[in-house]
Amino acid sequence: MSHDHDHHHDNDLDPMAARVRALETILTRKGLVDPAAIDAIVETYETKVGPRNGARVVAKAWSDASFADWLRRDATAAIASLGYSGRQGEHMQAVFNTDKTHNLVVCTLCSCYPWSVLGLPPVWYKAPPYRSRAVIDPRGVLEEFGLTLPNDRKIRVWDSTAELRYLVVPLRPVGAEGWDEERLADLVTRDSMIGTGLALEPAA
């Protein structure tokens, strides 16, 4: 007797992801949802809508010194002034990278994440290996993301909580002088606002 293998194996998924996959499969088979539409929605919130909000915050801080100062003092209010507030973004703190210090954000207890400026959290951000190793070996974790920092650059790890979430303001790359905010925002990636990456170089 042959077995029907026209299904996904969920053994590698955590329980919640497995439940979501099962529900999606049932709804798809009943013709109630289109998997492509779901994928498009998730992709939008993971990489476009949320991160673009944060990118605009960073771009304004790069180009407006008074806004950057406000962002340092009261990130929640400064971000809200641009229209970005809401779920998991009620209490924010901005941390600025410098030539001497690189900031990295993690949530060791769960996966607190500023949805209003970064969208949905990436899978790796919620994974136990990242949540534990980012604190113990941040330099090694960054290298796994392809980011090797100078040995003399301090890495500061910020642990998000239900009460406070962080936004990393990456260093403005050289070569983007005179750019307007919309163009600058194109250089800001989601990972650079978590601290696992840098802003893009203008040539990229």
mmCIF file of C-alpha atoms in Angstrom:
data_model
loop_
_atom_site.group_PDB
_atom_site.id
_atom_site.type_symbol
_atom_site.label_atom_id
_atom_site.label_comp_id
_atom_site.label_asym_id
_atom_site.label_seq_id
_atom_site.Cartn_x
_atom_site.Cartn_y
_atom_site.Cartn_z
ATOM 1 C CA MET A 1 0.000 0.000 0.000
ATOM 2 C CA SER A 2 1.357 3.395 -0.942
ATOM 3 C CA HIS A 3 1.154 6.421 1.284
ATOM 4 C CA ASP A 4 0.029 9.853 0.172
ATOM 5 C CA HIS A 5 3.007 12.167 0.593
ATOM 6 C CA ASP A 6 1.321 15.205 -0.949
ATOM 7 C CA HIS A 7 1.672 17.197 2.243
ATOM 8 C CA HIS A 8 4.224 19.201 4.201
ATOM 9 C CA HIS A 9 6.174 17.683 7.041
ATOM 10 C CA ASP A 10 6.032 20.045 10.031
ATOM 11 C CA ASN A 11 8.502 18.202 12.268
ATOM 12 C CA ASP A 12 10.991 21.058 12.001
ATOM 13 C CA LEU A 13 8.472 23.707 13.060
ATOM 14 C CA ASP A 14 7.753 24.935 16.558
ATOM 15 C CA PRO A 15 4.246 24.073 17.862
ATOM 16 C CA MET A 16 2.715 27.449 17.001
ATOM 17 C CA ALA A 17 4.151 27.470 13.486
ATOM 18 C CA ALA A 18 2.924 23.903 12.985
ATOM 19 C CA ARG A 19 -0.601 24.929 14.018
ATOM 20 C CA VAL A 20 -0.523 27.881 11.650
ATOM 21 C CA ARG A 21 0.690 25.640 8.818
ATOM 22 C CA ALA A 22 -2.077 23.103 9.534
ATOM 23 C CA LEU A 23 -4.751 25.808 9.585
ATOM 24 C CA GLU A 24 -3.460 27.315 6.357
ATOM 25 C CA THR A 25 -3.488 23.876 4.713
ATOM 26 C CA ILE A 26 -7.096 23.208 5.751
ATOM 27 C CA LEU A 27 -8.329 26.614 4.595
ATOM 28 C CA THR A 28 -6.454 26.263 1.312
ATOM 29 C CA ARG A 29 -7.939 22.823 0.597
ATOM 30 C CA LYS A 30 -11.411 24.225 1.251
ATOM 31 C CA GLY A 31 -10.688 27.003 -1.223
ATOM 32 C CA LEU A 32 -11.110 29.716 1.416
ATOM 33 C CA VAL A 33 -7.650 31.256 1.145
ATOM 34 C CA ASP A 34 -5.003 31.682 -1.522
ATOM 35 C CA PRO A 35 -1.505 30.702 -0.270
ATOM 36 C CA ALA A 36 0.099 33.190 -2.645
ATOM 37 C CA ALA A 37 -1.986 35.995 -1.165
ATOM 38 C CA ILE A 38 -0.978 35.013 2.375
ATOM 39 C CA ASP A 39 2.687 34.891 1.373
ATOM 40 C CA ALA A 40 2.398 38.332 -0.215
ATOM 41 C CA ILE A 41 0.826 39.816 2.923
ATOM 42 C CA VAL A 42 3.469 38.319 5.204
ATOM 43 C CA GLU A 43 6.263 39.473 2.887
ATOM 44 C CA THR A 44 4.834 43.000 2.864
ATOM 45 C CA TYR A 45 4.747 43.275 6.638
ATOM 46 C CA GLU A 46 8.118 41.570 7.142
ATOM 47 C CA THR A 47 10.143 43.553 4.625
ATOM 48 C CA LYS A 48 8.220 46.572 3.347
ATOM 49 C CA VAL A 49 5.588 48.298 5.454
ATOM 50 C CA GLY A 50 7.124 48.039 8.929
ATOM 51 C CA PRO A 51 10.825 48.356 8.092
ATOM 52 C CA ARG A 52 10.106 51.261 5.749
ATOM 53 C CA ASN A 53 8.574 53.158 8.671
ATOM 54 C CA GLY A 54 11.710 52.668 10.732
ATOM 55 C CA ALA A 55 13.881 53.582 7.755
ATOM 56 C CA ARG A 56 12.108 56.927 7.484
ATOM 57 C CA VAL A 57 12.710 57.570 11.194
ATOM 58 C CA VAL A 58 16.431 56.864 10.747
ATOM 59 C CA ALA A 59 16.653 58.954 7.572
ATOM 60 C CA LYS A 60 15.082 61.929 9.341
ATOM 61 C CA ALA A 61 17.527 61.536 12.249
ATOM 62 C CA TRP A 62 20.405 61.478 9.767
ATOM 63 C CA SER A 63 19.285 64.664 8.044
ATOM 64 C CA ASP A 64 17.721 66.659 10.895
ATOM 65 C CA ALA A 65 19.903 67.227 13.974
ATOM 66 C CA SER A 66 17.017 68.549 16.067
ATOM 67 C CA PHE A 67 14.940 65.460 15.314
ATOM 68 C CA ALA A 68 17.919 63.219 16.139
ATOM 69 C CA ASP A 69 18.234 64.955 19.502
ATOM 70 C CA TRP A 70 14.511 64.500 20.143
ATOM 71 C CA LEU A 71 14.801 60.841 19.152
ATOM 72 C CA ARG A 72 17.587 60.367 21.701
ATOM 73 C CA ARG A 73 15.592 62.043 24.470
ATOM 74 C CA ASP A 74 12.092 60.706 23.761
ATOM 75 C CA ALA A 75 11.975 58.167 20.975
ATOM 76 C CA THR A 76 8.328 57.314 21.603
ATOM 77 C CA ALA A 77 7.187 60.890 20.974
ATOM 78 C CA ALA A 78 9.593 61.535 18.104
ATOM 79 C CA ILE A 79 8.518 58.377 16.275
ATOM 80 C CA ALA A 80 4.840 59.078 16.934
ATOM 81 C CA SER A 81 5.260 62.542 15.409
ATOM 82 C CA LEU A 82 5.854 60.794 12.082
ATOM 83 C CA GLY A 83 2.674 58.778 12.472
ATOM 84 C CA TYR A 84 4.265 55.527 13.580
ATOM 85 C CA SER A 85 2.806 54.214 16.798
ATOM 86 C CA GLY A 86 0.654 51.380 17.989
ATOM 87 C CA ARG A 87 1.081 47.713 18.748
ATOM 88 C CA GLN A 88 4.361 46.959 20.540
ATOM 89 C CA GLY A 89 5.607 50.442 19.834
ATOM 90 C CA GLU A 90 4.132 52.298 22.790
ATOM 91 C CA HIS A 91 7.459 52.712 24.610
ATOM 92 C CA MET A 92 10.540 53.121 22.442
ATOM 93 C CA GLN A 93 14.195 53.998 22.947
ATOM 94 C CA ALA A 94 16.554 54.832 20.101
ATOM 95 C CA VAL A 95 20.196 53.789 20.442
ATOM 96 C CA PHE A 96 22.725 55.371 18.094
ATOM 97 C CA ASN A 97 25.692 53.533 16.621
ATOM 98 C CA THR A 98 29.010 55.388 16.677
ATOM 99 C CA ASP A 99 32.550 54.727 15.507
ATOM 100 C CA LYS A 100 33.235 53.329 18.982
ATOM 101 C CA THR A 101 30.007 51.484 19.829
ATOM 102 C CA HIS A 102 27.724 49.143 17.893
ATOM 103 C CA ASN A 103 24.278 48.382 19.287
ATOM 104 C CA LEU A 104 22.474 45.048 19.038
ATOM 105 C CA VAL A 105 18.870 44.345 20.074
ATOM 106 C CA VAL A 106 17.531 41.060 21.400
ATOM 107 C CA CYS A 107 14.641 39.892 23.545
ATOM 108 C CA THR A 108 15.934 37.132 25.804
ATOM 109 C CA LEU A 109 12.621 36.281 27.486
ATOM 110 C CA CYS A 110 10.306 36.107 24.466
ATOM 111 C CA SER A 111 10.314 38.120 21.244
ATOM 112 C CA CYS A 112 9.292 41.684 22.065
ATOM 113 C CA TYR A 113 9.703 43.685 18.880
ATOM 114 C CA PRO A 114 8.627 47.183 17.717
ATOM 115 C CA TRP A 115 6.046 46.280 15.092
ATOM 116 C CA SER A 116 5.136 49.887 14.347
ATOM 117 C CA VAL A 117 8.601 50.667 12.966
ATOM 118 C CA LEU A 118 9.969 47.261 11.969
ATOM 119 C CA GLY A 119 6.908 45.221 10.989
ATOM 120 C CA LEU A 120 6.765 41.541 11.867
ATOM 121 C CA PRO A 121 9.825 40.051 13.589
ATOM 122 C CA PRO A 122 12.014 37.743 11.486
ATOM 123 C CA VAL A 123 11.986 34.066 12.436
ATOM 124 C CA TRP A 124 15.593 34.155 13.653
ATOM 125 C CA TYR A 125 14.819 36.986 16.095
ATOM 126 C CA LYS A 126 12.344 34.725 17.902
ATOM 127 C CA ALA A 127 14.585 31.643 17.816
ATOM 128 C CA PRO A 128 16.164 30.496 21.125
ATOM 129 C CA PRO A 129 19.716 30.306 19.662
ATOM 130 C CA TYR A 130 19.694 33.999 18.747
ATOM 131 C CA ARG A 131 18.022 35.055 21.983
ATOM 132 C CA SER A 132 20.624 33.288 24.106
ATOM 133 C CA ARG A 133 23.797 33.710 22.064
ATOM 134 C CA ALA A 134 23.300 37.397 21.270
ATOM 135 C CA VAL A 135 23.972 38.112 24.937
ATOM 136 C CA ILE A 136 26.745 35.565 25.478
ATOM 137 C CA ASP A 137 28.650 35.985 22.215
ATOM 138 C CA PRO A 138 27.358 39.026 20.318
ATOM 139 C CA ARG A 139 30.489 39.374 18.182
ATOM 140 C CA GLY A 140 30.224 35.754 17.061
ATOM 141 C CA VAL A 141 26.525 36.158 16.280
ATOM 142 C CA LEU A 142 27.205 39.243 14.175
ATOM 143 C CA GLU A 143 29.872 37.391 12.241
ATOM 144 C CA GLU A 144 27.303 34.712 11.413
ATOM 145 C CA PHE A 145 25.194 37.484 9.898
ATOM 146 C CA GLY A 146 28.213 38.485 7.815
ATOM 147 C CA LEU A 147 29.060 41.495 9.941
ATOM 148 C CA THR A 148 32.652 41.613 11.224
ATOM 149 C CA LEU A 149 33.365 44.658 13.339
ATOM 150 C CA PRO A 150 36.773 46.058 14.316
ATOM 151 C CA ASN A 151 38.085 44.475 17.515
ATOM 152 C CA ASP A 152 38.196 47.843 19.250
ATOM 153 C CA ARG A 153 34.529 48.573 18.599
ATOM 154 C CA LYS A 154 32.402 47.899 21.653
ATOM 155 C CA ILE A 155 29.188 45.932 21.178
ATOM 156 C CA ARG A 156 26.345 46.883 23.476
ATOM 157 C CA VAL A 157 23.391 44.490 23.713
ATOM 158 C CA TRP A 158 19.947 45.856 24.546
ATOM 159 C CA ASP A 159 17.337 43.444 25.927
ATOM 160 C CA SER A 160 13.807 44.381 24.869
ATOM 161 C CA THR A 161 10.957 43.887 27.302
ATOM 162 C CA ALA A 162 7.187 44.240 27.303
ATOM 163 C CA GLU A 163 7.705 47.756 28.683
ATOM 164 C CA LEU A 164 10.484 49.011 26.402
ATOM 165 C CA ARG A 165 11.614 48.264 22.869
ATOM 166 C CA TYR A 166 14.653 49.529 20.988
ATOM 167 C CA LEU A 167 15.457 50.946 17.570
ATOM 168 C CA VAL A 168 19.084 51.038 16.427
ATOM 169 C CA VAL A 169 20.051 54.121 14.451
ATOM 170 C CA PRO A 170 22.918 52.905 12.241
ATOM 171 C CA LEU A 171 25.789 55.109 11.169
ATOM 172 C CA ARG A 172 25.049 57.172 8.097
ATOM 173 C CA PRO A 173 27.195 55.779 5.280
ATOM 174 C CA VAL A 174 29.774 57.945 3.575
ATOM 175 C CA GLY A 175 28.774 59.101 0.114
ATOM 176 C CA ALA A 176 25.149 60.002 0.876
ATOM 177 C CA GLU A 177 25.777 63.661 1.610
ATOM 178 C CA GLY A 178 23.051 65.935 0.280
ATOM 179 C CA TRP A 179 20.531 63.115 -0.191
ATOM 180 C CA ASP A 180 16.906 63.769 0.716
ATOM 181 C CA GLU A 181 15.163 61.681 3.378
ATOM 182 C CA GLU A 182 13.330 59.406 0.956
ATOM 183 C CA ARG A 183 16.568 58.488 -0.778
ATOM 184 C CA LEU A 184 18.376 58.024 2.521
ATOM 185 C CA ALA A 185 15.630 55.682 3.716
ATOM 186 C CA ASP A 186 16.528 53.330 0.862
ATOM 187 C CA LEU A 187 19.882 52.735 2.575
ATOM 188 C CA VAL A 188 18.319 51.631 5.873
ATOM 189 C CA THR A 189 17.613 47.919 6.257
ATOM 190 C CA ARG A 190 15.597 46.074 8.862
ATOM 191 C CA ASP A 191 18.723 44.293 10.088
ATOM 192 C CA SER A 192 20.602 47.576 10.499
ATOM 193 C CA MET A 193 17.805 48.761 12.829
ATOM 194 C CA ILE A 194 18.133 45.585 14.918
ATOM 195 C CA GLY A 195 21.920 45.763 14.838
ATOM 196 C CA THR A 196 22.666 42.578 12.923
ATOM 197 C CA GLY A 197 23.639 44.610 9.868
ATOM 198 C CA LEU A 198 24.797 48.019 8.690
ATOM 199 C CA ALA A 199 23.148 50.590 6.482
ATOM 200 C CA LEU A 200 23.721 49.991 2.789
ATOM 201 C CA GLU A 201 26.511 51.803 0.996
ATOM 202 C CA PRO A 202 25.227 54.325 -1.590
ATOM 203 C CA ALA A 203 26.784 52.334 -4.418
ATOM 204 C CA ALA A 204 24.715 49.272 -3.384
#
